[in-house]
JSON list of C-alpha atoms in Angstrom, two decimals:
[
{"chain": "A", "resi": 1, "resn": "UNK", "atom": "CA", "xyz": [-122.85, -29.89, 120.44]},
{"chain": "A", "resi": 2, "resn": "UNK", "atom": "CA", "xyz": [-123.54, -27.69, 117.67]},
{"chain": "A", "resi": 3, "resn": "UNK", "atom": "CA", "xyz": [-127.30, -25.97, 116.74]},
{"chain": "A", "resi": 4, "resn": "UNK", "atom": "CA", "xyz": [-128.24, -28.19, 113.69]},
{"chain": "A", "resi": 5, "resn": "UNK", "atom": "CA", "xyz": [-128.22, -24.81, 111.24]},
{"chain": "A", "resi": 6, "resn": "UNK", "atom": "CA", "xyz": [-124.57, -24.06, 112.49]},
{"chain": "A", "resi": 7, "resn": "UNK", "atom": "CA", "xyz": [-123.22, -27.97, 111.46]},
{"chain": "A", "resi": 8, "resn": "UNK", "atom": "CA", "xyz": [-125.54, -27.48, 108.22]},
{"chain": "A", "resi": 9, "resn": "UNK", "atom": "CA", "xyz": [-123.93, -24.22, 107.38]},
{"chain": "A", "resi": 10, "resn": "UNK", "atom": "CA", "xyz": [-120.62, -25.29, 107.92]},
{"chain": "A", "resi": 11, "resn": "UNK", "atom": "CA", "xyz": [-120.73, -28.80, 106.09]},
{"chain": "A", "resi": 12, "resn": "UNK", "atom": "CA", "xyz": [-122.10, -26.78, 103.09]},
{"chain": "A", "resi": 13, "resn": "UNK", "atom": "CA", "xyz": [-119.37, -24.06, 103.01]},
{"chain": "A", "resi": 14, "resn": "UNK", "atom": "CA", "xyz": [-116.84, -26.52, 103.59]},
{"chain": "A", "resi": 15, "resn": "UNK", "atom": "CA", "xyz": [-118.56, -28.91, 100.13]},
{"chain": "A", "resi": 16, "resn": "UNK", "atom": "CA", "xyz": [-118.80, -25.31, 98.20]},
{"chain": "A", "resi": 17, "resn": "UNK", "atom": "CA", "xyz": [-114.42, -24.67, 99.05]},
{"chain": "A", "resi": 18, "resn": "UNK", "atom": "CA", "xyz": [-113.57, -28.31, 98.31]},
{"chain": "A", "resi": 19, "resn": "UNK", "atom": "CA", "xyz": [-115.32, -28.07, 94.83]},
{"chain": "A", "resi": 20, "resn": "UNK", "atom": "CA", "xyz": [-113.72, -24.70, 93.96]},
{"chain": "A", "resi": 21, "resn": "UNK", "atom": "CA", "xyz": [-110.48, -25.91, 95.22]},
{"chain": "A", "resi": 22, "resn": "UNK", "atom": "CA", "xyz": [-111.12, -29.02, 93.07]},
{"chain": "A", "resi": 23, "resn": "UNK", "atom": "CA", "xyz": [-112.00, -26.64, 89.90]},
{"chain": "A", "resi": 24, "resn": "UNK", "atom": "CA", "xyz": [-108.35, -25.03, 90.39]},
{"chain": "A", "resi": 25, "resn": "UNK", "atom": "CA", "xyz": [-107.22, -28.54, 89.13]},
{"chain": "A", "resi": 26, "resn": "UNK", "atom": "CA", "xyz": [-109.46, -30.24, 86.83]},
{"chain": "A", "resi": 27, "resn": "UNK", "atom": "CA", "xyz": [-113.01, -30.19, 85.24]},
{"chain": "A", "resi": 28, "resn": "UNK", "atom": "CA", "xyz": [-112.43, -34.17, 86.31]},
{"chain": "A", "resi": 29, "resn": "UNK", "atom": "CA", "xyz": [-111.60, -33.48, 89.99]},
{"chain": "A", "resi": 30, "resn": "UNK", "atom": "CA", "xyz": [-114.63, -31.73, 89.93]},
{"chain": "A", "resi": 31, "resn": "UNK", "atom": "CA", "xyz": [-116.52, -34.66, 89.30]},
{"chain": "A", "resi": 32, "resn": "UNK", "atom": "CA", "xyz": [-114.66, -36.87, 91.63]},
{"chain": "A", "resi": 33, "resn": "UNK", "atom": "CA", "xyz": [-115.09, -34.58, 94.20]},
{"chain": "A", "resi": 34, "resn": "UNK", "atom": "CA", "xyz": [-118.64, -34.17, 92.76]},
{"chain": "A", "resi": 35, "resn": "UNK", "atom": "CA", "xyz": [-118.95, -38.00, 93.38]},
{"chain": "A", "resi": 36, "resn": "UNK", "atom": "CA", "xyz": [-117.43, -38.06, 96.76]},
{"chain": "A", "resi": 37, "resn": "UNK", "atom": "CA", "xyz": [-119.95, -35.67, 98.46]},
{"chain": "A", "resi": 38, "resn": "UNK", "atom": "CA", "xyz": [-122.90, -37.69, 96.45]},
{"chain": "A", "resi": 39, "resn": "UNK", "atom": "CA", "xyz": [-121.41, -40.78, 98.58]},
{"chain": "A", "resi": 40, "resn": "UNK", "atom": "CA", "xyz": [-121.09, -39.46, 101.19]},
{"chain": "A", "resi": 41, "resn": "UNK", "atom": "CA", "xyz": [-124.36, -37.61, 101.79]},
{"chain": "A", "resi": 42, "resn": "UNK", "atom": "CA", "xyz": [-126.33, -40.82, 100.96]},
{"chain": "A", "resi": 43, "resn": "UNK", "atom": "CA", "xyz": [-124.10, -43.10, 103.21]},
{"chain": "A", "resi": 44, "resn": "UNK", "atom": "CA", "xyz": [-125.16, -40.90, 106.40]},
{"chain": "A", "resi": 45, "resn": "UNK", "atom": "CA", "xyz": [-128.38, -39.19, 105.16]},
{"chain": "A", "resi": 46, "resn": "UNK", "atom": "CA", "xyz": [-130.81, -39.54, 102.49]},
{"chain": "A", "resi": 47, "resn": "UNK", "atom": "CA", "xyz": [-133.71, -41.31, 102.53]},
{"chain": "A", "resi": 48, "resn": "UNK", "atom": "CA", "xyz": [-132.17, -44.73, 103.10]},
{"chain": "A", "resi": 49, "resn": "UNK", "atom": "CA", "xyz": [-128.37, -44.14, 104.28]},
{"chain": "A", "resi": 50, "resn": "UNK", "atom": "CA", "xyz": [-126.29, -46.70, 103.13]},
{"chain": "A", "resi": 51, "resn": "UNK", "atom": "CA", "xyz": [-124.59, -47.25, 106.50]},
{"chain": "A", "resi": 52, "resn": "UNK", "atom": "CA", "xyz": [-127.90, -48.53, 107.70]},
{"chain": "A", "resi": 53, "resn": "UNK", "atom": "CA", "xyz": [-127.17, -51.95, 106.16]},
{"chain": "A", "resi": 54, "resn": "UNK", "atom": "CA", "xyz": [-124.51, -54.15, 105.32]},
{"chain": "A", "resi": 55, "resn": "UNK", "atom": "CA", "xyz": [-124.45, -54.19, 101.31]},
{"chain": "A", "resi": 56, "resn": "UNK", "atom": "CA", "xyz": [-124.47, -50.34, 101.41]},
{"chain": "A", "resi": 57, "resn": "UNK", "atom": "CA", "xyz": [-121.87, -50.06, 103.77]},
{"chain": "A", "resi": 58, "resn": "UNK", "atom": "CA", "xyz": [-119.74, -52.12, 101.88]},
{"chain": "A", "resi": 59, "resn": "UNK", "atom": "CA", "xyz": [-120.51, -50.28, 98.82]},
{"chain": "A", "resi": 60, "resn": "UNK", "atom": "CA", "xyz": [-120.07, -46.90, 100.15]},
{"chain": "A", "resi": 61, "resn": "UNK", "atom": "CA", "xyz": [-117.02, -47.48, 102.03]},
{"chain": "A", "resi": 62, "resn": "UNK", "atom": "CA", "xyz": [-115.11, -48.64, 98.44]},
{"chain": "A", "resi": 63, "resn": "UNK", "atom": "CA", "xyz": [-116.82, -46.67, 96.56]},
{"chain": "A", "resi": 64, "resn": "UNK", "atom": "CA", "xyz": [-115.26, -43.83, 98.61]},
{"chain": "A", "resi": 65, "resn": "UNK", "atom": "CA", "xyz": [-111.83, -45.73, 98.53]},
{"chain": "A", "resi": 66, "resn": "UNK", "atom": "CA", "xyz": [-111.90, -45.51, 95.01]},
{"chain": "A", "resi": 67, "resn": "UNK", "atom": "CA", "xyz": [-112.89, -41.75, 94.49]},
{"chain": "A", "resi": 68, "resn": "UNK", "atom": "CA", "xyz": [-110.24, -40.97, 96.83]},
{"chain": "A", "resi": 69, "resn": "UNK", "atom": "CA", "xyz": [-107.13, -42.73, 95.25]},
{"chain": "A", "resi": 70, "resn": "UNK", "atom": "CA", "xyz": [-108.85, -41.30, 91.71]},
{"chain": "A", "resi": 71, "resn": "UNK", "atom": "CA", "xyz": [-108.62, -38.20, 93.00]},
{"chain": "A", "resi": 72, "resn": "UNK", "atom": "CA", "xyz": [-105.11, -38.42, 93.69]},
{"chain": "A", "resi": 73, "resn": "UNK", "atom": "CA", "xyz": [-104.28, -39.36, 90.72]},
{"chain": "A", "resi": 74, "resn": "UNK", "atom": "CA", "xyz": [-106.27, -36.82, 88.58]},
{"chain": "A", "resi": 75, "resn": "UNK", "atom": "CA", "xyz": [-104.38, -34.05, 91.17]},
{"chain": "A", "resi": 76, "resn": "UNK", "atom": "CA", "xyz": [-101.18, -35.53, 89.95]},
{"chain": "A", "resi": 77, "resn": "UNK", "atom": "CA", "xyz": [-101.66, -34.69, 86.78]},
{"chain": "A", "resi": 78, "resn": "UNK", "atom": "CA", "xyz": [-103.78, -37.75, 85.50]},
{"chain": "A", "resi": 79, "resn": "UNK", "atom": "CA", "xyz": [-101.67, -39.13, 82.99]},
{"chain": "A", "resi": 80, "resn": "UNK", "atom": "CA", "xyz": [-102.27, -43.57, 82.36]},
{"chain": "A", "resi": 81, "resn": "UNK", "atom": "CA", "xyz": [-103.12, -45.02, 84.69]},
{"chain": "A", "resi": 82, "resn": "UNK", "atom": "CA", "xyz": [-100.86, -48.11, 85.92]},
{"chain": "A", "resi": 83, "resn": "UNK", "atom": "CA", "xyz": [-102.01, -52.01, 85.72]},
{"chain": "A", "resi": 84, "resn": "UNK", "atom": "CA", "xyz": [-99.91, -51.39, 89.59]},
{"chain": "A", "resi": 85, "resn": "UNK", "atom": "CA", "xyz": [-101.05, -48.46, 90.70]},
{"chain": "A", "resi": 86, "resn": "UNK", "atom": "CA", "xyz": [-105.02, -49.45, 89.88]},
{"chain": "A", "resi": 87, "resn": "UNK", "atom": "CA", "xyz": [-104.86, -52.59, 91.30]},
{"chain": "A", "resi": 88, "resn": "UNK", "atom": "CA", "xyz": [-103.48, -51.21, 94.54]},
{"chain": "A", "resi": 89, "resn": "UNK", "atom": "CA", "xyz": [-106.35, -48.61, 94.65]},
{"chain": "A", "resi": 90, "resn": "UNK", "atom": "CA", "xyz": [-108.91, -51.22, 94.03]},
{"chain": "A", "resi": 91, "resn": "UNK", "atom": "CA", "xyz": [-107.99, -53.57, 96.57]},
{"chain": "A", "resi": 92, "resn": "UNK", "atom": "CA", "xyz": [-107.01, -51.06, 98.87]},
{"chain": "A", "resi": 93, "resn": "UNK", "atom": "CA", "xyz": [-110.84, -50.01, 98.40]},
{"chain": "A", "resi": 94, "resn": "UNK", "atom": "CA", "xyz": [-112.24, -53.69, 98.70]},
{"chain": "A", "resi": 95, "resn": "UNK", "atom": "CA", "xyz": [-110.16, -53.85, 102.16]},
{"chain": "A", "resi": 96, "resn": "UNK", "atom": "CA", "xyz": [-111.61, -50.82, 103.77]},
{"chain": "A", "resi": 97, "resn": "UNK", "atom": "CA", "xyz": [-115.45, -52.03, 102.51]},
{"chain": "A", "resi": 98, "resn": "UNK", "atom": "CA", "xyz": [-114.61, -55.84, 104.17]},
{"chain": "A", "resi": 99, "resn": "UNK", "atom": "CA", "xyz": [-112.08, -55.32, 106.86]},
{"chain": "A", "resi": 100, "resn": "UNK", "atom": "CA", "xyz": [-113.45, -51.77, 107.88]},
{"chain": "A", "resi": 101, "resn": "UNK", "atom": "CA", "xyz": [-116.66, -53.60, 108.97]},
{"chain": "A", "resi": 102, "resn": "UNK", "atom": "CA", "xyz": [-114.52, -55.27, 111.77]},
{"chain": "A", "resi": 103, "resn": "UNK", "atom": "CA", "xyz": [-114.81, -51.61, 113.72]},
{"chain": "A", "resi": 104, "resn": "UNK", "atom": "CA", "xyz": [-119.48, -52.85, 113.87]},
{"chain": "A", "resi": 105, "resn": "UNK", "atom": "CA", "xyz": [-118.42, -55.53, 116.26]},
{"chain": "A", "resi": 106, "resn": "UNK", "atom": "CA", "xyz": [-117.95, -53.00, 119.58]},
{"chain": "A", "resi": 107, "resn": "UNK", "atom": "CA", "xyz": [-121.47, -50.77, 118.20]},
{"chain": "A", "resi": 108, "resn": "UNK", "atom": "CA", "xyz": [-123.42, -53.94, 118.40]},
{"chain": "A", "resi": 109, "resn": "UNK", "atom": "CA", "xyz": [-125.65, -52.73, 121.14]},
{"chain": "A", "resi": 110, "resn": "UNK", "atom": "CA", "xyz": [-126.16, -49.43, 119.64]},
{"chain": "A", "resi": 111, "resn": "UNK", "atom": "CA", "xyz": [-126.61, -50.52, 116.14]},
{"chain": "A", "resi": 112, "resn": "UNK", "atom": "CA", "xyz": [-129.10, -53.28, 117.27]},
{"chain": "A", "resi": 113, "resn": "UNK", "atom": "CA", "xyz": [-131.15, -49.74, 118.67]},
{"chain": "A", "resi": 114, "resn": "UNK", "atom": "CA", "xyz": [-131.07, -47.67, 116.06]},
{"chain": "A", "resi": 115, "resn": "UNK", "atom": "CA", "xyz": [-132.12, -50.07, 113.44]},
{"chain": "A", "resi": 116, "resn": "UNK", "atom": "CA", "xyz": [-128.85, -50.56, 111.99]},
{"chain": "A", "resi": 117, "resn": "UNK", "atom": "CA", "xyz": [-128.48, -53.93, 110.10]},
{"chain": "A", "resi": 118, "resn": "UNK", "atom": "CA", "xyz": [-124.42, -54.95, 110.19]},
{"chain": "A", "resi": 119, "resn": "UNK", "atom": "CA", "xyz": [-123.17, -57.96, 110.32]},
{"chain": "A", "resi": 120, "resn": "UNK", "atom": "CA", "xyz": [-122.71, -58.42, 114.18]},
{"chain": "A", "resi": 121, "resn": "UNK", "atom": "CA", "xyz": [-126.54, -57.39, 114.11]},
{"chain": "A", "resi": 122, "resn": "UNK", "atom": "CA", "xyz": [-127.98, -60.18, 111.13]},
{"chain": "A", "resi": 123, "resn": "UNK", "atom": "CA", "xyz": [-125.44, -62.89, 112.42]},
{"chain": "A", "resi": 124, "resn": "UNK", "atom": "CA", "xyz": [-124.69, -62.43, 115.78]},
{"chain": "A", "resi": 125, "resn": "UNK", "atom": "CA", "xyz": [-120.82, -61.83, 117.20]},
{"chain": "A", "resi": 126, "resn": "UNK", "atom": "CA", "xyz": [-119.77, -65.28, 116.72]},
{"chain": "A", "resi": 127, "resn": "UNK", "atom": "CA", "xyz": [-120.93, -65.82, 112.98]},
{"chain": "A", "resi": 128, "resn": "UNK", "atom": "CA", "xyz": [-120.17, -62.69, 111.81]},
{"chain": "A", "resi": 129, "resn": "UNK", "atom": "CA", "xyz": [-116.72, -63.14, 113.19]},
{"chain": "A", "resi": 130, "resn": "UNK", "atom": "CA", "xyz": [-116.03, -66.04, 110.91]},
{"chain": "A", "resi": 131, "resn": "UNK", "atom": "CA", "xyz": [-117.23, -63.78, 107.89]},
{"chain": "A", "resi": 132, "resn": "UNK", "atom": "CA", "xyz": [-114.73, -60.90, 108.81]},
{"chain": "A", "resi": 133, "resn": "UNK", "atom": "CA", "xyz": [-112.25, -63.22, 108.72]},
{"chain": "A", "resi": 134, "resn": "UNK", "atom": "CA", "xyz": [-112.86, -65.02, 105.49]},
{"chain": "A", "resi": 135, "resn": "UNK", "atom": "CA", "xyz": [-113.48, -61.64, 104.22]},
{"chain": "A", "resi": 136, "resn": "UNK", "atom": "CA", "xyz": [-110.43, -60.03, 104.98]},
{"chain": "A", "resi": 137, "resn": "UNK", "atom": "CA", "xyz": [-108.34, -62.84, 103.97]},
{"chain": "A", "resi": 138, "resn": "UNK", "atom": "CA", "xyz": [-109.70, -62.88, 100.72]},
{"chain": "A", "resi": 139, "resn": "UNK", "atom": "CA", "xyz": [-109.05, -59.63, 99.83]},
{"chain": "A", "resi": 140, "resn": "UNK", "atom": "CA", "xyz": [-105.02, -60.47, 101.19]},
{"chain": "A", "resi": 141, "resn": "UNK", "atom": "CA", "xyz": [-105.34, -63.81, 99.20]},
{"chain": "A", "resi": 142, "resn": "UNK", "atom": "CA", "xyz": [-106.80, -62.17, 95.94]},
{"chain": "A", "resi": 143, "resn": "UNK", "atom": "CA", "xyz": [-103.85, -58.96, 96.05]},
{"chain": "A", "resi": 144, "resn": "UNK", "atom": "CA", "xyz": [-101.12, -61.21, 96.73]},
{"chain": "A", "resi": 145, "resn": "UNK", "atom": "CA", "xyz": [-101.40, -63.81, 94.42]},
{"chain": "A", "resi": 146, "resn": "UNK", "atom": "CA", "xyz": [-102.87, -61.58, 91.14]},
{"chain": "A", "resi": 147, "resn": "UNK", "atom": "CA", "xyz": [-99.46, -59.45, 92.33]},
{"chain": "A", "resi": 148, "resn": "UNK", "atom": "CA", "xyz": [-97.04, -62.75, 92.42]},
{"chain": "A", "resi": 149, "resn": "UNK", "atom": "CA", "xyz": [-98.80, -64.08, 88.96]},
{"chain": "A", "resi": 150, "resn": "UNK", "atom": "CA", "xyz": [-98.49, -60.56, 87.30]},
{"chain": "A", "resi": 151, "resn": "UNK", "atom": "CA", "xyz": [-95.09, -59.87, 88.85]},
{"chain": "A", "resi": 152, "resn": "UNK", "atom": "CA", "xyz": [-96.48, -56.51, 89.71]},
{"chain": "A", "resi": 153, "resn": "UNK", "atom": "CA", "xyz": [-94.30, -54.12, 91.32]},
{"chain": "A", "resi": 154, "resn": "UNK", "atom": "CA", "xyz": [-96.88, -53.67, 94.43]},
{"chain": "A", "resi": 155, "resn": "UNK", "atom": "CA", "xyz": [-95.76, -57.16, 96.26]},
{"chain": "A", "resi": 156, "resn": "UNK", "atom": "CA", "xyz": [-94.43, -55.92, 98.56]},
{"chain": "A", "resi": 157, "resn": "UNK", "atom": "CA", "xyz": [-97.43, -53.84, 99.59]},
{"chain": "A", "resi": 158, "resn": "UNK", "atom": "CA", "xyz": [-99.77, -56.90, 98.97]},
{"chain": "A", "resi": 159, "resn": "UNK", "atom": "CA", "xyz": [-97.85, -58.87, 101.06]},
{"chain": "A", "resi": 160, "resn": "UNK", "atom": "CA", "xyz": [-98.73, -56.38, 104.02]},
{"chain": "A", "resi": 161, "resn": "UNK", "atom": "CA", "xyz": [-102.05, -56.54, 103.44]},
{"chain": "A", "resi": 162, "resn": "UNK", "atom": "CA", "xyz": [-101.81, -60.13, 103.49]},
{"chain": "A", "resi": 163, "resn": "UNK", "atom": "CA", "xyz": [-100.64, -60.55, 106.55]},
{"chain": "A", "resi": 164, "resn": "UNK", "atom": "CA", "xyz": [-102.33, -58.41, 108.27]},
{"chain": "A", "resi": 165, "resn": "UNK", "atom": "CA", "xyz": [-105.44, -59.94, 106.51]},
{"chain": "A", "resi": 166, "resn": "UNK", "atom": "CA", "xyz": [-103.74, -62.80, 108.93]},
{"chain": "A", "resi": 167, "resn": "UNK", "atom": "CA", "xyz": [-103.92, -61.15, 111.95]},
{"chain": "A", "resi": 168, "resn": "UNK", "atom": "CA", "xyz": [-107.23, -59.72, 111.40]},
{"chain": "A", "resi": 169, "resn": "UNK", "atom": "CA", "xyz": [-108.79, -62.95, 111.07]},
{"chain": "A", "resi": 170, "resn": "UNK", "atom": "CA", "xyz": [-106.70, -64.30, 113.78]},
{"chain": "A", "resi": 171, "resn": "UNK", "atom": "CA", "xyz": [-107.44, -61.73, 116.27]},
{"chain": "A", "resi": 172, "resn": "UNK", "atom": "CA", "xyz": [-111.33, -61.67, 115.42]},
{"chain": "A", "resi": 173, "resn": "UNK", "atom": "CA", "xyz": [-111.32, -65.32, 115.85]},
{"chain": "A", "resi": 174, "resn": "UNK", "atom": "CA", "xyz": [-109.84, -65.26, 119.40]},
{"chain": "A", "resi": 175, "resn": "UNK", "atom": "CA", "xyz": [-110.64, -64.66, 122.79]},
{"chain": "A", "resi": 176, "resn": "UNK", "atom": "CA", "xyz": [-108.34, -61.54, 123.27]},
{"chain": "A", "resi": 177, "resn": "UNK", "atom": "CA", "xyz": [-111.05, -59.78, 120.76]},
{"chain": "A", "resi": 178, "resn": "UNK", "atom": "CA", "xyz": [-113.84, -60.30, 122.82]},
{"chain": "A", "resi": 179, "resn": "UNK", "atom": "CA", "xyz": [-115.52, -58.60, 126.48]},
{"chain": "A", "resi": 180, "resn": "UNK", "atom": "CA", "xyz": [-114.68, -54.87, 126.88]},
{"chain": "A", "resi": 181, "resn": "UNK", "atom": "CA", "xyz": [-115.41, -52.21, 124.21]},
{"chain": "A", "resi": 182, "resn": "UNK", "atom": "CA", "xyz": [-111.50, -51.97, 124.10]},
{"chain": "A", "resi": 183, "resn": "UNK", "atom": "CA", "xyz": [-110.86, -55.63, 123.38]},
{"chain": "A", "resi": 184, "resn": "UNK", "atom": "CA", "xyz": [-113.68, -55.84, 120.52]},
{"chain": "A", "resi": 185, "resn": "UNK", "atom": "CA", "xyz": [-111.67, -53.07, 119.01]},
{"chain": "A", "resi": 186, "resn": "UNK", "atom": "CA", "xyz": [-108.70, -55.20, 118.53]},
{"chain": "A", "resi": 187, "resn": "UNK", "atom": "CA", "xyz": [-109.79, -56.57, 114.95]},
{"chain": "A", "resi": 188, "resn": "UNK", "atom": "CA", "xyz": [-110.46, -52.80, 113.63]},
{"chain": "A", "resi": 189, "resn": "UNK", "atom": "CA", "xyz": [-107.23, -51.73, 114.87]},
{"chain": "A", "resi": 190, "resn": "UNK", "atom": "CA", "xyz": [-105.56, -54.62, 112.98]},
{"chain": "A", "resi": 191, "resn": "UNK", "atom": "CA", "xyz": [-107.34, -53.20, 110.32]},
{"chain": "A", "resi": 192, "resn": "UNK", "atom": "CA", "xyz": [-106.51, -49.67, 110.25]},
{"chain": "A", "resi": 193, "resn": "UNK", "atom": "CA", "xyz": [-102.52, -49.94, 111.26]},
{"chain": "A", "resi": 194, "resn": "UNK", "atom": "CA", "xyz": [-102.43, -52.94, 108.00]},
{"chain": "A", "resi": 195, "resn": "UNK", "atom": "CA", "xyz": [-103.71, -50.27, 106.02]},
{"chain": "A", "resi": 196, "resn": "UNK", "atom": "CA", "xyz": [-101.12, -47.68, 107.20]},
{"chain": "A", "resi": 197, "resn": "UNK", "atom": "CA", "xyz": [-98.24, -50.02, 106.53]},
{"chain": "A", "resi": 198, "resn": "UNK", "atom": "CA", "xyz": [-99.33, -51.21, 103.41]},
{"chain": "A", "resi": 199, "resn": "UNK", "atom": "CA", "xyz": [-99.13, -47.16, 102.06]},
{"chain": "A", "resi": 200, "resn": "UNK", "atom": "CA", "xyz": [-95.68, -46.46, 104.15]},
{"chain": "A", "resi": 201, "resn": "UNK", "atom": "CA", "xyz": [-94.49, -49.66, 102.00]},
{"chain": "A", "resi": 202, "resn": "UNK", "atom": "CA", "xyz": [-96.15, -48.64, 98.94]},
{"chain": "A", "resi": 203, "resn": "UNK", "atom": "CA", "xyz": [-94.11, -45.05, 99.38]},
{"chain": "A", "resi": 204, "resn": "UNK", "atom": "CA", "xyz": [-90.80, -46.65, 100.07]},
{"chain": "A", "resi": 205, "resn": "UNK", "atom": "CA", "xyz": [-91.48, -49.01, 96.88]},
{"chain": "A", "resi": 206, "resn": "UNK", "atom": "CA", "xyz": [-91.84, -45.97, 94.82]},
{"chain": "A", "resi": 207, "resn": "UNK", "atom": "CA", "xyz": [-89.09, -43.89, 96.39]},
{"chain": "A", "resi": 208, "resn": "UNK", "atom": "CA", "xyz": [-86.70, -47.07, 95.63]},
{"chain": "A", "resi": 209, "resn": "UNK", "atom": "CA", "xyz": [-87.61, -46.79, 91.94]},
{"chain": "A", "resi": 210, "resn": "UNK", "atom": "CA", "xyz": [-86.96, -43.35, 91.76]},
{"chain": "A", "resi": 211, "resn": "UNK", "atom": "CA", "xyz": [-83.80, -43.96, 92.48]},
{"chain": "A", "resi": 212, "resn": "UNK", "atom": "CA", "xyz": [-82.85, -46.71, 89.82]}
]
């Protein structure tokens, strides 16, 4: 609802704080946060947003993942960075660019109109149904078992996303996912509380360390 100059003004004055704020910590959360904007303006503008298609989409979306958990780290202080702690970022990252695609399945209609290519759109619902799901459980496949080999402290975290990398696939696959705009939201919100658990878990993880 806003005139065009208003939302242009404020996005800019909002880009201009979050860089100062970043320069209060580090030339290098300057950069991330640098980075972050550069993502994001070419994921929903540009010349050719990224959201527009599938490979960008994916790329964006971890990219961004990745920036983010970077730039928590850098505001902590920086510091080495953790075999643990990096491979939770990363596939963290690689499950909001694979399972986050899961939310394309109730925009079909609209994304088929404005020219958007995702995967509901190239495949159809069915097929790209049966991608989501082998997507999503390899990312839960791939974090559980490099955590069980490595005997990484962030099992218990991987095992989250592992099975809700189950239940995503599960619920994509079934009936109960399809019809209303509500029900072909089911897989997304899968998606999104997995991701919430697997932090809460993370958090408790590190809280019980504290304390040994």
């Amino acid at each position: 609802d806003l005139p065009q100059r208003s939302a242009t003004g404020i996005v800019a004055g909002l880009a201009a704080a979050g860089l100062a704020l970043a320069a209060v910590v580090s030339p290098l959360q300057v950069l991330l946060t640098a980075a972050m904007l550069g993502v994001g303006w070419a994921y929903s503008l540009g010349p050719w947003p990224l959201k527009a298609n599938l490979a960008g989409f994916v790329a964006a979306v971890t990219a961004l993942g990745m920036l983010t958990y970077l730039a928590g780290w850098s505001a902590a202080g920086g510091g080495p960075l953790s075999e643990p702690m990096f491979l939770f970022g990363l596939m963290m990252s690689l499950w909001m660019g694979l399972g986050g695609s899961t939310k394309d399945l109730a925009d079909a209609k609209g994304d088929r109109l404005a020219g958007r290519r995702t995967l509901p759109v190239l495949l159809g619902g069915r097929r790209a149904r049966v991608v989501m799901a082998i997507a999503a459980s390899s990312v839960g496949w791939t974090f559980v078992i490099l955590c069980a080999v490595k005997a990484i402290g962030v099992l218990p975290a991987a095992a989250v996303v592992f099975a809700g990398s189950v239940a995503l696939s599960v619920t994509v696959l079934a009936p109960l996912s399809r019809g209303a705009r509500s029900a072909e939201r089911r897989p997304y919100r899968v998606f999104m509380v997995t991701q919430y658990c697997a932090h809460i878990v993370l958090f408790g993880c590190l809280g019980v360390a504290s304390l040994l």
